[in-house]
Coordinates of C-alpha atoms in Angstrom, one line a residue:
M1 CA 112.4 93.0 87.3
A2 CA 112.0 96.7 87.9
A3 CA 109.7 96.0 90.8
L4 CA 112.3 93.7 92.4
L5 CA 114.9 96.5 92.4
E6 CA 112.8 99.0 94.2
A7 CA 113.9 99.9 97.7
P8 CA 111.7 98.7 100.6
V9 CA 109.0 101.0 101.6
A10 CA 107.5 101.6 105.1
R11 CA 103.8 100.9 105.7
S12 CA 101.4 100.6 108.6
R13 CA 98.7 98.0 108.5
I14 CA 95.4 99.6 109.4
F15 CA 92.3 97.3 109.3
D16 CA 94.8 94.9 107.6
I17 CA 95.3 97.3 104.7
P18 CA 99.0 98.4 104.0
V19 CA 99.1 102.2 104.2
E20 CA 102.2 104.1 103.0
L21 CA 104.1 106.1 105.6
A22 CA 106.2 108.3 103.3
P23 CA 105.4 112.1 103.0
P24 CA 103.3 113.3 100.1
D25 CA 106.3 114.7 98.1
D26 CA 108.0 111.4 98.3
L27 CA 104.9 109.5 97.2
L28 CA 104.3 111.8 94.2
R29 CA 107.9 111.3 93.1
R30 CA 107.6 107.5 93.4
I31 CA 104.3 107.4 91.5
T32 CA 105.5 109.6 88.6
G33 CA 108.7 107.6 88.6
W34 CA 106.7 104.5 87.7
V35 CA 105.6 106.0 84.5
R36 CA 107.2 104.6 81.3
S37 CA 109.0 101.9 83.4
G38 CA 107.7 99.2 80.9
D39 CA 105.7 97.4 83.6
S40 CA 102.0 96.9 83.4
A41 CA 99.8 99.7 84.8
R42 CA 100.6 100.5 88.5
R43 CA 97.5 100.9 90.7
V44 CA 97.4 103.7 93.3
M45 CA 94.5 104.0 95.8
Y46 CA 93.6 105.8 99.0
V47 CA 91.9 105.0 102.2
N48 CA 89.8 107.1 104.6
A49 CA 87.3 106.1 107.2
H50 CA 84.6 105.6 104.6
V51 CA 86.8 103.4 102.4
L52 CA 88.0 101.3 105.4
N53 CA 84.4 100.8 106.6
Q54 CA 83.4 99.5 103.2
S55 CA 86.4 97.3 102.8
L56 CA 85.3 95.3 105.9
A57 CA 81.9 94.7 104.3
Q58 CA 83.0 94.1 100.7
P59 CA 85.7 91.4 100.2
A60 CA 86.2 92.5 96.5
L61 CA 87.1 96.0 97.6
R62 CA 89.4 94.7 100.3
R63 CA 91.1 92.6 97.7
A64 CA 91.5 95.5 95.3
L65 CA 93.1 97.6 98.0
N66 CA 95.5 94.9 99.1
E67 CA 96.6 94.2 95.6
A68 CA 97.2 97.9 94.7
D69 CA 100.8 99.0 94.3
L70 CA 100.4 101.9 96.7
V71 CA 97.7 102.9 99.2
Y72 CA 97.9 106.2 101.0
C73 CA 96.0 108.0 103.7
D74 CA 93.4 110.5 102.7
G75 CA 91.6 111.3 106.0
Y76 CA 92.2 112.2 109.6
G77 CA 90.2 109.1 110.7
V78 CA 93.0 106.9 109.4
R79 CA 95.6 108.8 111.3
L80 CA 93.5 108.6 114.5
A81 CA 93.0 104.9 113.9
A82 CA 96.8 104.4 113.6
K83 CA 97.4 106.1 116.9
A84 CA 94.7 104.1 118.6
L85 CA 96.1 100.8 117.2
D86 CA 99.6 101.8 118.2
V87 CA 101.1 101.7 114.7
Q88 CA 103.1 104.4 112.9
T89 CA 100.9 107.3 111.8
P90 CA 100.8 107.9 108.0
H91 CA 100.8 111.4 106.5
R92 CA 97.6 112.7 105.1
M93 CA 97.6 113.3 101.3
T94 CA 94.3 114.8 100.1
G95 CA 93.6 115.0 96.4
A96 CA 92.5 118.7 96.3
D97 CA 96.0 119.5 97.4
W98 CA 98.2 117.0 95.6
I99 CA 96.6 117.4 92.2
W100 CA 98.3 120.8 91.7
D101 CA 101.7 119.4 92.7
L102 CA 101.1 116.4 90.4
A103 CA 100.2 118.7 87.5
G104 CA 103.3 120.7 88.0
L105 CA 105.5 117.6 88.1
C106 CA 103.8 116.2 85.0
E107 CA 104.2 119.5 83.1
V108 CA 108.0 119.6 83.9
A109 CA 108.5 116.0 83.1
G110 CA 106.3 115.9 80.0
L111 CA 103.9 113.3 81.4
S112 CA 100.4 113.1 80.1
V113 CA 97.2 112.7 82.0
Y114 CA 93.6 111.5 81.4
L115 CA 90.7 112.5 83.7
L116 CA 88.0 109.9 84.0
G117 CA 85.0 110.3 86.4
S118 CA 82.5 112.6 88.1
E119 CA 79.4 113.9 86.5
P120 CA 79.3 114.7 82.8
G121 CA 81.3 117.9 82.1
Y122 CA 83.1 118.0 85.5
A123 CA 86.3 116.3 84.3
S124 CA 86.6 118.6 81.2
E125 CA 86.0 121.7 83.4
A126 CA 88.7 120.4 85.8
A127 CA 91.0 119.9 82.8
L128 CA 90.5 123.6 81.8
R129 CA 91.4 124.8 85.3
L130 CA 94.5 122.6 85.5
R131 CA 95.6 123.9 82.1
R132 CA 95.0 127.5 83.1
R133 CA 97.6 127.1 85.8
Y134 CA 99.9 124.7 83.9
P135 CA 99.5 125.6 80.2
R136 CA 101.9 123.0 79.0
L137 CA 100.3 120.2 80.9
Q138 CA 99.3 117.4 78.5
I139 CA 95.7 116.3 79.3
L140 CA 95.0 113.8 76.6
G141 CA 91.3 113.3 77.3
T142 CA 88.4 113.4 79.7
H143 CA 85.3 111.3 80.3
H144 CA 82.5 111.2 82.9
G145 CA 82.1 108.3 85.3
Y146 CA 78.4 107.6 84.8
F147 CA 78.4 104.3 82.9
E148 CA 77.7 100.8 83.9
V149 CA 80.7 98.6 84.7
D150 CA 81.2 95.6 82.2
S151 CA 79.0 97.3 79.6
P152 CA 79.6 98.3 76.0
H153 CA 80.1 101.9 77.2
D154 CA 82.7 100.6 79.7
D155 CA 84.5 98.9 76.8
R156 CA 84.4 102.2 74.8
V157 CA 86.0 104.1 77.7
V158 CA 88.8 101.6 77.9
E159 CA 89.3 101.8 74.1
D160 CA 89.5 105.6 74.3
V161 CA 92.1 105.5 77.1
N162 CA 94.1 102.9 75.2
A163 CA 94.0 104.9 72.0
L164 CA 95.5 107.9 73.8
R165 CA 97.9 105.9 76.1
P166 CA 98.2 108.4 79.0
D167 CA 101.0 108.2 81.4
I168 CA 98.6 108.7 84.3
L169 CA 94.9 107.9 84.4
L170 CA 93.0 109.5 87.2
V171 CA 89.7 107.7 88.0
G172 CA 87.1 109.4 90.2
M173 CA 83.9 107.3 90.5
G174 CA 83.5 107.0 94.2
T175 CA 84.1 103.9 96.4
P176 CA 83.8 101.0 95.7
K177 CA 83.1 101.5 92.0
Q178 CA 86.4 103.2 91.2
E179 CA 88.5 100.6 93.0
L180 CA 86.7 97.7 91.5
W181 CA 86.9 99.3 88.0
V182 CA 90.6 99.8 88.3
H183 CA 91.2 96.3 89.7
R184 CA 89.3 94.8 86.9
N185 CA 90.6 96.9 84.0
A186 CA 94.2 97.7 85.0
P187 CA 95.6 94.7 83.2
R188 CA 94.1 95.8 79.9
L189 CA 94.8 99.5 80.2
E190 CA 97.6 101.2 78.2
A191 CA 98.5 103.6 81.0
G192 CA 101.6 103.9 83.3
V193 CA 99.6 104.6 86.5
V194 CA 95.9 104.2 87.2
W195 CA 94.9 106.2 90.3
T196 CA 91.6 106.4 92.2
V197 CA 90.7 110.0 93.2
G198 CA 87.2 110.0 94.5
A199 CA 85.4 113.4 94.1
L200 CA 88.6 115.2 93.0
F201 CA 87.2 116.6 89.8
D202 CA 84.2 118.0 91.7
Y203 CA 86.6 120.2 93.6
V204 CA 89.0 121.1 90.8
S205 CA 86.1 122.0 88.5
G206 CA 84.7 124.3 91.2
H207 CA 81.4 122.6 91.6
T208 CA 82.1 121.5 95.2
P209 CA 83.7 124.1 97.5
R210 CA 86.5 123.1 99.8
A211 CA 86.3 123.5 103.6
P212 CA 88.0 126.4 105.2
A213 CA 91.6 125.6 106.1
W214 CA 91.0 125.8 109.8
L215 CA 88.4 123.0 109.5
A216 CA 90.5 120.8 107.1
D217 CA 93.7 121.2 109.1
N218 CA 92.0 120.0 112.3
G219 CA 90.2 116.9 110.8
L220 CA 86.8 118.6 110.7
E221 CA 86.3 118.8 106.9
W222 CA 83.6 116.2 107.1
I223 CA 81.4 118.7 109.0
F224 CA 81.7 121.1 106.1
R225 CA 80.9 118.4 103.5
L226 CA 77.9 117.3 105.5
A227 CA 76.6 120.9 105.7
I228 CA 76.9 121.5 101.9
E229 CA 75.7 118.0 100.8
P230 CA 73.5 116.6 103.6
Q231 CA 71.4 114.3 101.5
R232 CA 74.4 112.6 100.0
M233 CA 76.7 112.6 103.0
W234 CA 74.5 112.1 106.1
R235 CA 74.8 108.3 105.9
R236 CA 78.5 108.3 105.4
Y237 CA 79.3 110.6 108.3
L238 CA 76.4 110.3 110.8
L239 CA 76.2 106.5 110.6
G240 CA 79.6 105.7 109.2
N241 CA 81.8 107.7 111.6
P242 CA 80.5 106.0 114.8
V243 CA 80.8 102.6 113.1
F244 CA 84.4 103.4 112.2
V245 CA 85.2 104.5 115.8
S246 CA 83.6 101.4 117.3
R247 CA 85.7 99.2 115.0
V248 CA 88.9 101.0 115.9
I249 CA 88.1 100.6 119.6
A250 CA 87.3 96.9 119.1
Q251 CA 90.6 96.3 117.2
A252 CA 92.6 98.3 119.8
R253 CA 91.2 96.1 122.6
E254 CA 92.0 92.9 120.7
R255 CA 95.6 94.1 120.2
R256 CA 96.0 94.7 123.9

């Protein structure tokens, strides 16, 4: 019933994925407002060029994105695609920025958080840094993301989350693992919101440096990421970016 009473929201369909158009502050308020609504866990996900590329090749990922409660833009490639496809351009909301605003909102509202993902130790280090800035922030637990899906370890992670019942569960395992994990497990998770966050804990923990503002603000953060992690990122950017551009051009031609 609560979902039926919500006001309509504006979205653009990019590669046939509904992407939210509201600014980051509004999205954060809406997401935190879902907590303790009594509904089943709400699913929040993001798209960038890499995620959209994979969604076209993996029907299960595409289904997870389309069935999420909210999908937002986390990349300039998505904004450029929107302009090329002549649809409204979404705001960019990147995790390394919104996490601090979210932590502040949760501290004030008394909302609890669980960090799940990244390499062993990274989530707990991220929790320490978040608490350093927001001492009253309730971080109920942390766990790494290096376990097999649909395994006994996977079941133990779900049991731990359910025992703690966080208001917001942040899941950073990389695409498509995180989206598929959330899509599969959300119905059995005792959490208000389940939110995919990619490499967020790598940044918050300090293990991965952020790009200089002048690069990030001009859509060139991928160059910095490629420079510091060439072995992991070369395929995503040197092969993936041209594929994404070609797909955008092809769709733009079809629409015209």
